[in-house]
Amino acid sequence: MKTIKLGIVGQRTEYWFHSLILRALSSVTNQTDLHKVHSLIVVSGQHQSTFFCGKLISKYSQFKDPVSSLSIFRINSPTHNVYLWNTIIRAMTHNGLWSKALDFYTQMRKLNVKPDNYTFPSIINSCGSLLDLEMVKIVHNEVSEMGFGSDLYICNALIDMYARMNELGRARVVFDEMPSRDVVSWNSLVSGYSANGYWEEALEVFREGRLSGVAADAFTVSSVLPACGGLMEVEQGQMVHGLVEKSGIKGDMAVSNGLLSMYFKFERLLDCQRIFDEMIYRDIVTWNIIICGFSHSGLYQESIKLFQEMVDEHKPDLLTVTSVLQACGHMGDLRFGRFVHDYILENRYECDTTACNIIINMYARCGDLVAARQVFDNMKRWDLVSWNSIISGYFENGLNKEAVDLLKMMRIDLQPDSVTFVTLLSMCTKLMDVDFTRELHCDIIKRGYDSTLIVGNALLDVYAKCGRMEHSVWQFEIMTSRDIVTWNTIIAACSHYEESYLGLKMLSRMRTEGLMPDVATILGSLPLCSLLAAKRQGKELHGFIIRLKFESQVPVGNALIEMYSKTGSLKNAISVFEHMSIKDVVTWTAMISAYGMYGEGKKALRSFQQMKETGTIPDHIVFVAVIYACSHSGLVQEGRACFNQMRKTYNIEPRIEHYACMVDLLSRSGLLAEAEDFILSMPLRPDASMWGSLLSACRASGDTVTAERVVERLVELNSDDPGYNVLASNVYASLRKWDQVRTIRKSLKARGLRKDPGCSWIEISNRVFIFGTGDRSFQQFKQVNELIEDLNRTMDKEGYVADLKFVLHDVGEDEKINLLYGHSERLAIAFGLLNTKEGSPLQVMKNLRVCGDCHTWTKYVSKIVQREILVRDANRFHLFKDGTCSCRDRWIGALVDFKTDAKLLRSPVSGQGNDLMLYPGRRMHRITAGLSRQSSEAFIGGKLRKRLPRLLKRIRILHQCTIVQV
């Protein structure tokens, strides 16, 4: 009995000792204490106990001491105890020794130790970390063979492993075959899809889980939020945010960071700021998201301020400081940029090549090339980004020779890449250096970058901006691939060079090839309609804008107002203006300018007042538009008041264009002496346009004394604009000083200057008919001439007398009358009357200003035929109705246009089957759109070739045909 009692006491003592050691193992917090407990186990003779060995292996593993874990395992090796094998495999996996873990698994299998359900999760984890797909297949097969295919934890591990290896199809198969799933199963699949960019699938699985009744946790939400951001699913993201608020997991750092990142992708910066402000705890990731997010959103100052707040709480990492350096570069904040760079040096950050490149870029953008070069020279190694950054820095700061020298240095070790070539082509764009562009183009072709889209787009742009439109078109045609930037660039180039027909043709081709225009496309296309006064195309574009839902964008609305105002549709321009919910200074300027073009000066002033009442601050362009409107409506006092208001109220110093508008205002109002005094008292040197405005007024009013003084001023300026020289010649012709006329004409001929001939055109049934002055050969000439004679006889009865001063040729009176009757606008109007329905309005375009006698003649015609006739000359619109004109006869009948624009002589129609009809010579010429490049010819009379060479050049380019003289 005593022996039994002693045995029981011994068992209790051993149990108590084991419990004591177990509690000691569980409570150790450092490796020193663990060594003490380990010593106690050895002294007590328990060092070969399977249980305590397993606990020691796990504990050393937790303290990142896999060597001690291996030592303990070897004391018990070889062993057939699966628990010890599982423990050492788990220890190796925990310490990132995945290959070692798989080696132990292989040894275990050789010893015929049968794995259990605790073995495979660690093995599967090691396979996934090594991305060893072959080993994965072996392990997965063994899992199935041993009957663990339905084990929840093993299946979860398999899903996670396949997700890490981007084998989402296999992961989904495992998931679908699971007999039961927990929240980890759903989270593993959602996380796998989201991490690999399969955002739609991630959201779909998330929805399935919610429908299955799975309660989403913090891990679920932090996995699905990147999918919402990636897909720009704002509503879905807000729904997940609502789930966060309801479930009480908002305090989880990963969830808050995920919400912050998602809202930055949605560009909902106020939501970002609110979430950030509500966060009680913030980690380094939080600060990186907010600082980088604001920097990438263009809120550079806010990004810098947040960085200053962050350094008080956390030490920023390299990602943070480089993001702030990028913000400093965009802001041009050299002082704070230097502070951040010094912070990097003081805290001994290890800057890699990428970080150094960002520092170089910051200094270059801020104009400190010495510091940029110092960082560049001190780098251990350079990549192409390093060279591109420093070369671009020198170029952006105007040191082009140094940039080229650096390019030569770079080529010793590295060859230029696409970014280098794009940088250099941008340099050519600013320098307008066509020769260097061609050299680069040759190099680009040699290096095989000519097929790179970004390089092709840069070539397209540089040729256009260097004035080589034909090269730009050629580059466009040879490009094997095109994106939206390509199309936008060529369309914008057409708009810049007023190649309207080609631009609209490109727009049509773009849509035919299935590429959807964006806002930039629309903004580049609308001016093409303005140049041609193509109402139909403009309305089609407007309809397209509505279908694309672009009408709410302010720049698009502004462009529509300008397009409609320039195509003779003031009513539509006003309608667009009134429907715009947001109006900026450009919107108001466009509307004021539109009223000015139509002689509605009082409405322009009313709009100007409304603009100020809305709180919009006028700029110098608005004042040009307002004074221009006053000029065309005879509002002298109002124009003076606006001019004075610039400096006094808005502190805007008048520019040369404001002075020119004031001269025009005074001249048109007959205040010639005041206009001359105004020019002479200007603080700026007057240009030819000012003297031209005054001379035009002198010519109209018959003030020959002032006219002669002004002519002398124009001659002194020796302007290369033929319009001013022709105006001076016309003044001398009106004074019958033919010697001076011949002198000016000889001077023009010697300098190779030539005034474009006057032409008018009218669009009927989607075909454009162009008439030159004195045309007699077109098919309906006889009917047109008879109609003009009938109209003239009716006018004579009503008091019309031809004003022969507008004929500046030394011929007889009868010949002068015949010359007036042959003016191009009269031919176009008569042709329109014959070929349109009675009572329908006419719209005629003219490349020069309408002469005074034609202005009077058209007023009579509008009354006789009871039709509205809208004539747009080079300066403004004239709406003739019931014998009156919208300009209220305040227009001055100058004999020359100061903004001659023969480039407008193009067909606005595009596509097959549309013809361009020309009537400027002795015969009719039809040019058919869409001719093939190889064989098409346009037979043009010799007289036409001499009179309109630029027009024919465009026909040859745009219609891709050969011009043949007959």
Short mmCIF file of N, CA and C in Angstrom, two decimals, residues 716-854:
data_model
loop_
_atom_site.label_atom_id
_atom_site.label_comp_id
_atom_site.label_asym_id
_atom_site.label_seq_id
_atom_site.Cartn_x
_atom_site.Cartn_y
_atom_site.Cartn_z
N GLU A 716 6.82 103.36 -94.38
CA GLU A 716 7.99 103.32 -93.50
C GLU A 716 8.12 101.97 -92.80
N LEU A 717 6.98 101.40 -92.41
CA LEU A 717 7.02 100.10 -91.73
C LEU A 717 7.46 98.97 -92.65
N ASN A 718 7.27 99.16 -93.96
CA ASN A 718 7.71 98.17 -94.96
C ASN A 718 7.18 96.77 -94.61
N SER A 719 5.89 96.69 -94.32
CA SER A 719 5.28 95.43 -93.88
C SER A 719 5.30 94.40 -94.99
N ASP A 720 5.46 93.14 -94.60
CA ASP A 720 5.43 92.04 -95.56
C ASP A 720 4.01 91.55 -95.82
N ASP A 721 3.04 92.14 -95.16
CA ASP A 721 1.65 91.78 -95.42
C ASP A 721 1.19 92.52 -96.67
N PRO A 722 0.88 91.79 -97.75
CA PRO A 722 0.51 92.47 -98.99
C PRO A 722 -0.77 93.29 -98.86
N GLY A 723 -1.63 92.92 -97.87
CA GLY A 723 -2.90 93.63 -97.72
C GLY A 723 -2.72 95.11 -97.46
N TYR A 724 -1.76 95.47 -96.59
CA TYR A 724 -1.54 96.87 -96.25
C TYR A 724 -0.94 97.63 -97.43
N ASN A 725 -0.05 96.95 -98.15
CA ASN A 725 0.53 97.59 -99.33
C ASN A 725 -0.52 97.83 -100.42
N VAL A 726 -1.42 96.87 -100.57
CA VAL A 726 -2.49 97.04 -101.57
C VAL A 726 -3.43 98.17 -101.14
N LEU A 727 -3.70 98.26 -99.83
CA LEU A 727 -4.55 99.34 -99.33
C LEU A 727 -3.92 100.70 -99.63
N ALA A 728 -2.61 100.80 -99.38
CA ALA A 728 -1.92 102.06 -99.70
C ALA A 728 -2.01 102.35 -101.19
N SER A 729 -1.82 101.32 -102.01
CA SER A 729 -1.93 101.48 -103.46
C SER A 729 -3.32 101.95 -103.86
N ASN A 730 -4.36 101.39 -103.20
CA ASN A 730 -5.74 101.77 -103.52
C ASN A 730 -6.02 103.23 -103.18
N VAL A 731 -5.44 103.69 -102.06
CA VAL A 731 -5.61 105.10 -101.69
C VAL A 731 -5.01 105.99 -102.76
N TYR A 732 -3.80 105.65 -103.19
CA TYR A 732 -3.17 106.44 -104.25
C TYR A 732 -3.98 106.36 -105.54
N ALA A 733 -4.58 105.19 -105.80
CA ALA A 733 -5.40 105.05 -107.01
C ALA A 733 -6.62 105.96 -106.95
N SER A 734 -7.24 106.05 -105.75
CA SER A 734 -8.42 106.90 -105.61
C SER A 734 -8.05 108.37 -105.78
N LEU A 735 -6.78 108.70 -105.47
CA LEU A 735 -6.30 110.07 -105.66
C LEU A 735 -5.72 110.29 -107.05
N ARG A 736 -5.80 109.23 -107.87
CA ARG A 736 -5.28 109.24 -109.25
C ARG A 736 -3.77 109.52 -109.29
N LYS A 737 -3.07 109.06 -108.27
CA LYS A 737 -1.61 109.18 -108.27
C LYS A 737 -1.04 107.86 -108.75
N TRP A 738 -1.09 107.67 -110.06
CA TRP A 738 -0.77 106.38 -110.65
C TRP A 738 0.72 106.04 -110.56
N ASP A 739 1.57 107.05 -110.48
CA ASP A 739 3.00 106.77 -110.34
C ASP A 739 3.27 106.06 -109.01
N GLN A 740 2.65 106.58 -107.93
CA GLN A 740 2.83 105.94 -106.63
C GLN A 740 2.23 104.53 -106.62
N VAL A 741 1.11 104.36 -107.34
CA VAL A 741 0.51 103.03 -107.44
C VAL A 741 1.49 102.06 -108.06
N ARG A 742 2.11 102.49 -109.19
CA ARG A 742 3.06 101.60 -109.87
C ARG A 742 4.27 101.30 -108.99
N THR A 743 4.72 102.32 -108.22
CA THR A 743 5.88 102.11 -107.34
C THR A 743 5.59 101.03 -106.31
N ILE A 744 4.41 101.09 -105.67
CA ILE A 744 4.05 100.10 -104.65
C ILE A 744 3.92 98.72 -105.27
N ARG A 745 3.30 98.66 -106.45
CA ARG A 745 3.11 97.36 -107.09
C ARG A 745 4.44 96.74 -107.50
N LYS A 746 5.38 97.56 -107.94
CA LYS A 746 6.72 97.05 -108.27
C LYS A 746 7.42 96.52 -107.03
N SER A 747 7.22 97.25 -105.91
CA SER A 747 7.84 96.82 -104.65
C SER A 747 7.28 95.47 -104.20
N LEU A 748 5.98 95.32 -104.36
CA LEU A 748 5.36 94.04 -103.99
C LEU A 748 5.91 92.90 -104.85
N LYS A 749 6.04 93.16 -106.15
CA LYS A 749 6.52 92.15 -107.07
C LYS A 749 7.97 91.79 -106.77
N ALA A 750 8.77 92.82 -106.45
CA ALA A 750 10.19 92.59 -106.15
C ALA A 750 10.36 91.73 -104.89
N ARG A 751 9.48 91.91 -103.91
CA ARG A 751 9.57 91.15 -102.66
C ARG A 751 8.80 89.83 -102.73
N GLY A 752 8.23 89.53 -103.87
CA GLY A 752 7.51 88.27 -104.02
C GLY A 752 6.22 88.20 -103.24
N LEU A 753 5.64 89.38 -102.95
CA LEU A 753 4.38 89.42 -102.21
C LEU A 753 3.21 89.51 -103.17
N ARG A 754 2.14 88.84 -102.81
CA ARG A 754 0.97 88.84 -103.68
C ARG A 754 -0.29 88.70 -102.86
N LYS A 755 -1.23 89.58 -103.13
CA LYS A 755 -2.50 89.53 -102.41
C LYS A 755 -3.36 88.42 -103.02
N ASP A 756 -3.99 87.65 -102.11
CA ASP A 756 -4.86 86.57 -102.58
C ASP A 756 -6.07 87.16 -103.30
N PRO A 757 -6.49 86.52 -104.40
CA PRO A 757 -7.65 87.03 -105.13
C PRO A 757 -8.93 86.82 -104.33
N GLY A 758 -9.92 87.69 -104.57
CA GLY A 758 -11.18 87.57 -103.87
C GLY A 758 -12.01 86.43 -104.41
N CYS A 759 -12.54 85.62 -103.50
CA CYS A 759 -13.41 84.51 -103.87
C CYS A 759 -14.58 84.44 -102.90
N SER A 760 -15.71 83.95 -103.39
CA SER A 760 -16.87 83.70 -102.54
C SER A 760 -17.37 82.31 -102.83
N TRP A 761 -18.01 81.69 -101.83
CA TRP A 761 -18.53 80.35 -102.04
C TRP A 761 -19.82 80.17 -101.29
N ILE A 762 -20.59 79.21 -101.77
CA ILE A 762 -21.89 78.91 -101.18
C ILE A 762 -22.08 77.41 -101.20
N GLU A 763 -22.68 76.86 -100.14
CA GLU A 763 -22.91 75.42 -100.05
C GLU A 763 -24.38 75.15 -100.34
N ILE A 764 -24.62 74.29 -101.33
CA ILE A 764 -25.98 73.90 -101.72
C ILE A 764 -26.03 72.39 -101.85
N SER A 765 -26.92 71.75 -101.12
CA SER A 765 -27.09 70.30 -101.17
C SER A 765 -25.77 69.56 -100.96
N ASN A 766 -25.05 69.99 -99.92
CA ASN A 766 -23.79 69.35 -99.51
C ASN A 766 -22.69 69.45 -100.56
N ARG A 767 -22.80 70.42 -101.45
CA ARG A 767 -21.75 70.68 -102.43
C ARG A 767 -21.38 72.16 -102.34
N VAL A 768 -20.10 72.43 -102.45
CA VAL A 768 -19.61 73.79 -102.32
C VAL A 768 -19.30 74.35 -103.70
N PHE A 769 -19.82 75.53 -104.00
CA PHE A 769 -19.60 76.20 -105.28
C PHE A 769 -18.80 77.47 -105.03
N ILE A 770 -17.66 77.57 -105.68
CA ILE A 770 -16.74 78.69 -105.44
C ILE A 770 -16.68 79.57 -106.69
N PHE A 771 -16.72 80.88 -106.47
CA PHE A 771 -16.73 81.84 -107.57
C PHE A 771 -15.59 82.84 -107.38
N GLY A 772 -14.88 83.09 -108.46
CA GLY A 772 -13.88 84.14 -108.46
C GLY A 772 -14.44 85.38 -109.13
N THR A 773 -13.82 86.54 -108.84
CA THR A 773 -14.29 87.79 -109.43
C THR A 773 -14.15 87.74 -110.95
N GLY A 774 -15.22 88.09 -111.64
CA GLY A 774 -15.20 88.16 -113.10
C GLY A 774 -15.45 86.85 -113.80
N ASP A 775 -15.89 85.82 -113.08
CA ASP A 775 -16.16 84.53 -113.72
C ASP A 775 -17.26 84.67 -114.77
N ARG A 776 -17.03 84.04 -115.93
CA ARG A 776 -18.02 84.10 -117.00
C ARG A 776 -18.24 82.73 -117.64
N SER A 777 -17.53 81.70 -117.15
CA SER A 777 -17.51 80.45 -117.90
C SER A 777 -18.31 79.32 -117.26
N PHE A 778 -18.84 79.52 -116.07
CA PHE A 778 -19.53 78.40 -115.44
C PHE A 778 -20.85 78.14 -116.14
N GLN A 779 -21.40 76.96 -115.92
CA GLN A 779 -22.54 76.46 -116.68
C GLN A 779 -23.77 77.38 -116.63
N GLN A 780 -24.03 77.99 -115.50
CA GLN A 780 -25.22 78.81 -115.37
C GLN A 780 -24.89 80.31 -115.46
N PHE A 781 -23.79 80.62 -116.09
CA PHE A 781 -23.40 82.02 -116.14
C PHE A 781 -24.47 82.88 -116.80
N LYS A 782 -25.04 82.39 -117.87
CA LYS A 782 -26.05 83.18 -118.60
C LYS A 782 -27.24 83.49 -117.69
N GLN A 783 -27.75 82.46 -116.98
CA GLN A 783 -28.89 82.69 -116.09
C GLN A 783 -28.52 83.62 -114.94
N VAL A 784 -27.33 83.44 -114.39
CA VAL A 784 -26.88 84.29 -113.29
C VAL A 784 -26.75 85.73 -113.76
N ASN A 785 -26.16 85.93 -114.93
CA ASN A 785 -25.97 87.28 -115.46
C ASN A 785 -27.32 87.95 -115.72
N GLU A 786 -28.27 87.19 -116.26
CA GLU A 786 -29.60 87.75 -116.52
C GLU A 786 -30.28 88.13 -115.21
N LEU A 787 -30.14 87.29 -114.18
CA LEU A 787 -30.76 87.59 -112.88
C LEU A 787 -30.15 88.86 -112.29
N ILE A 788 -28.82 88.99 -112.40
CA ILE A 788 -28.17 90.20 -111.86
C ILE A 788 -28.67 91.44 -112.59
N GLU A 789 -28.82 91.35 -113.92
CA GLU A 789 -29.32 92.50 -114.69
C GLU A 789 -30.75 92.84 -114.29
N ASP A 790 -31.59 91.80 -114.09
CA ASP A 790 -32.97 92.04 -113.65
C ASP A 790 -32.99 92.73 -112.28
N LEU A 791 -32.16 92.24 -111.37
CA LEU A 791 -32.09 92.84 -110.04
C LEU A 791 -31.61 94.27 -110.12
N ASN A 792 -30.62 94.53 -110.99
CA ASN A 792 -30.07 95.89 -111.11
C ASN A 792 -31.12 96.86 -111.65
N ARG A 793 -31.93 96.39 -112.60
CA ARG A 793 -32.98 97.27 -113.14
C ARG A 793 -33.99 97.62 -112.05
N THR A 794 -34.36 96.65 -111.25
CA THR A 794 -35.31 96.92 -110.15
C THR A 794 -34.69 97.87 -109.13
N MET A 795 -33.40 97.67 -108.85
CA MET A 795 -32.70 98.54 -107.89
C MET A 795 -32.62 99.97 -108.40
N ASP A 796 -32.37 100.11 -109.70
CA ASP A 796 -32.26 101.46 -110.27
C ASP A 796 -33.53 102.25 -110.03
N LYS A 797 -34.69 101.59 -110.12
CA LYS A 797 -35.96 102.27 -109.89
C LYS A 797 -36.10 102.70 -108.43
N GLU A 798 -35.44 101.96 -107.54
CA GLU A 798 -35.54 102.27 -106.12
C GLU A 798 -34.43 103.20 -105.65
N GLY A 799 -33.59 103.64 -106.59
CA GLY A 799 -32.58 104.64 -106.24
C GLY A 799 -31.16 104.15 -106.09
N TYR A 800 -30.90 102.91 -106.45
CA TYR A 800 -29.54 102.41 -106.34
C TYR A 800 -28.65 103.04 -107.40
N VAL A 801 -27.48 103.51 -106.99
CA VAL A 801 -26.47 104.05 -107.90
C VAL A 801 -25.14 103.40 -107.53
N ALA A 802 -24.51 102.76 -108.51
CA ALA A 802 -23.24 102.08 -108.26
C ALA A 802 -22.19 103.08 -107.78
N ASP A 803 -21.45 102.73 -106.74
CA ASP A 803 -20.38 103.58 -106.19
C ASP A 803 -19.07 103.18 -106.85
N LEU A 804 -18.65 103.94 -107.85
CA LEU A 804 -17.51 103.57 -108.68
C LEU A 804 -16.17 103.76 -107.99
N LYS A 805 -16.16 104.37 -106.81
CA LYS A 805 -14.87 104.55 -106.12
C LYS A 805 -14.31 103.21 -105.63
N PHE A 806 -15.16 102.18 -105.64
CA PHE A 806 -14.68 100.87 -105.21
C PHE A 806 -14.06 100.08 -106.36
N VAL A 807 -13.95 100.71 -107.54
CA VAL A 807 -13.22 100.10 -108.66
C VAL A 807 -11.91 100.84 -108.79
N LEU A 808 -10.82 100.17 -108.54
CA LEU A 808 -9.52 100.83 -108.48
C LEU A 808 -8.68 100.51 -109.71
N HIS A 809 -9.31 100.67 -110.86
CA HIS A 809 -8.60 100.46 -112.12
C HIS A 809 -8.81 101.70 -113.00
N ASP A 810 -7.81 102.01 -113.75
CA ASP A 810 -7.84 103.20 -114.61
C ASP A 810 -8.56 102.86 -115.91
N VAL A 811 -9.90 102.71 -115.81
CA VAL A 811 -10.73 102.35 -116.97
C VAL A 811 -11.93 103.27 -117.01
N GLY A 812 -12.73 103.13 -118.08
CA GLY A 812 -13.90 103.97 -118.25
C GLY A 812 -15.01 103.62 -117.27
N GLU A 813 -16.03 104.52 -117.21
CA GLU A 813 -17.11 104.35 -116.23
C GLU A 813 -17.91 103.09 -116.49
N ASP A 814 -18.24 102.80 -117.75
CA ASP A 814 -19.02 101.60 -118.06
C ASP A 814 -18.27 100.32 -117.66
N GLU A 815 -16.97 100.35 -117.93
CA GLU A 815 -16.16 99.18 -117.57
C GLU A 815 -16.11 98.99 -116.05
N LYS A 816 -16.07 100.12 -115.34
CA LYS A 816 -16.08 100.04 -113.88
C LYS A 816 -17.37 99.40 -113.38
N ILE A 817 -18.50 99.78 -113.98
CA ILE A 817 -19.78 99.19 -113.57
C ILE A 817 -19.80 97.70 -113.83
N ASN A 818 -19.27 97.30 -114.98
CA ASN A 818 -19.22 95.87 -115.31
C ASN A 818 -18.34 95.10 -114.32
N LEU A 819 -17.24 95.75 -113.90
CA LEU A 819 -16.34 95.12 -112.93
C LEU A 819 -17.05 94.91 -111.59
N LEU A 820 -17.84 95.92 -111.18
CA LEU A 820 -18.59 95.78 -109.92
C LEU A 820 -19.59 94.64 -110.02
N TYR A 821 -20.28 94.53 -111.17
CA TYR A 821 -21.29 93.49 -111.34
C TYR A 821 -20.66 92.09 -111.30
N GLY A 822 -19.38 92.00 -111.58
CA GLY A 822 -18.70 90.70 -111.60
C GLY A 822 -18.05 90.31 -110.29
N HIS A 823 -18.28 91.10 -109.20
CA HIS A 823 -17.69 90.73 -107.91
C HIS A 823 -18.21 89.36 -107.46
N SER A 824 -17.32 88.61 -106.82
CA SER A 824 -17.61 87.20 -106.52
C SER A 824 -18.83 87.00 -105.64
N GLU A 825 -19.05 87.90 -104.66
CA GLU A 825 -20.20 87.70 -103.78
C GLU A 825 -21.52 87.86 -104.51
N ARG A 826 -21.55 88.75 -105.55
CA ARG A 826 -22.79 88.91 -106.32
C ARG A 826 -23.07 87.65 -107.13
N LEU A 827 -22.01 87.08 -107.72
CA LEU A 827 -22.20 85.85 -108.49
C LEU A 827 -22.71 84.72 -107.57
N ALA A 828 -22.12 84.62 -106.36
CA ALA A 828 -22.52 83.57 -105.43
C ALA A 828 -23.97 83.76 -104.99
N ILE A 829 -24.38 85.00 -104.70
CA ILE A 829 -25.75 85.27 -104.26
C ILE A 829 -26.73 84.95 -105.38
N ALA A 830 -26.44 85.42 -106.59
CA ALA A 830 -27.34 85.16 -107.72
C ALA A 830 -27.45 83.66 -108.00
N PHE A 831 -26.30 82.96 -107.93
CA PHE A 831 -26.31 81.51 -108.13
C PHE A 831 -27.18 80.83 -107.07
N GLY A 832 -27.06 81.29 -105.83
CA GLY A 832 -27.87 80.73 -104.76
C GLY A 832 -29.34 80.98 -104.95
N LEU A 833 -29.70 82.18 -105.41
CA LEU A 833 -31.11 82.50 -105.65
C LEU A 833 -31.71 81.59 -106.71
N LEU A 834 -30.90 81.24 -107.71
CA LEU A 834 -31.39 80.39 -108.80
C LEU A 834 -31.54 78.93 -108.38
N ASN A 835 -30.74 78.47 -107.42
CA ASN A 835 -30.65 77.04 -107.13
C ASN A 835 -31.18 76.65 -105.76
N THR A 836 -31.90 77.54 -105.09
CA THR A 836 -32.50 77.21 -103.80
C THR A 836 -33.98 77.57 -103.83
N LYS A 837 -34.71 77.04 -102.86
CA LYS A 837 -36.15 77.29 -102.81
C LYS A 837 -36.44 78.76 -102.52
N GLU A 838 -37.49 79.25 -103.12
CA GLU A 838 -37.88 80.64 -102.93
C GLU A 838 -38.23 80.88 -101.46
N GLY A 839 -37.69 81.95 -100.90
CA GLY A 839 -37.96 82.30 -99.52
C GLY A 839 -36.97 81.71 -98.52
N SER A 840 -36.16 80.73 -98.95
CA SER A 840 -35.19 80.11 -98.02
C SER A 840 -33.99 81.05 -97.84
N PRO A 841 -33.36 81.04 -96.67
CA PRO A 841 -32.22 81.92 -96.43
C PRO A 841 -30.99 81.45 -97.20
N LEU A 842 -30.10 82.39 -97.49
CA LEU A 842 -28.82 82.09 -98.16
C LEU A 842 -27.68 82.41 -97.21
N GLN A 843 -26.60 81.65 -97.34
CA GLN A 843 -25.38 81.97 -96.60
C GLN A 843 -24.20 81.91 -97.56
N VAL A 844 -23.52 83.03 -97.68
CA VAL A 844 -22.38 83.16 -98.59
C VAL A 844 -21.14 83.49 -97.78
N MET A 845 -20.04 82.85 -98.12
CA MET A 845 -18.77 83.10 -97.44
C MET A 845 -17.82 83.80 -98.41
N LYS A 846 -16.98 84.65 -97.86
CA LYS A 846 -16.02 85.40 -98.69
C LYS A 846 -14.69 85.46 -97.96
N ASN A 847 -13.60 85.29 -98.70
CA ASN A 847 -12.29 85.27 -98.05
C ASN A 847 -11.76 86.67 -97.75
N LEU A 848 -12.29 87.71 -98.44
CA LEU A 848 -11.91 89.09 -98.17
C LEU A 848 -13.12 89.84 -97.59
N ARG A 849 -12.92 91.11 -97.31
CA ARG A 849 -14.05 91.91 -96.84
C ARG A 849 -14.93 92.33 -98.00
N VAL A 850 -16.21 92.44 -97.69
CA VAL A 850 -17.18 92.84 -98.72
C VAL A 850 -16.96 94.32 -99.04
N CYS A 851 -16.94 94.67 -100.32
CA CYS A 851 -16.74 96.08 -100.69
C CYS A 851 -18.03 96.86 -100.41
N GLY A 852 -17.90 98.16 -100.29
CA GLY A 852 -19.03 99.01 -99.92
C GLY A 852 -20.17 98.93 -100.90
N ASP A 853 -19.88 98.87 -102.20
CA ASP A 853 -20.96 98.83 -103.18
C ASP A 853 -21.69 97.50 -103.13
N CYS A 854 -20.96 96.40 -102.92
CA CYS A 854 -21.62 95.09 -102.79
C CYS A 854 -22.48 95.04 -101.54
#
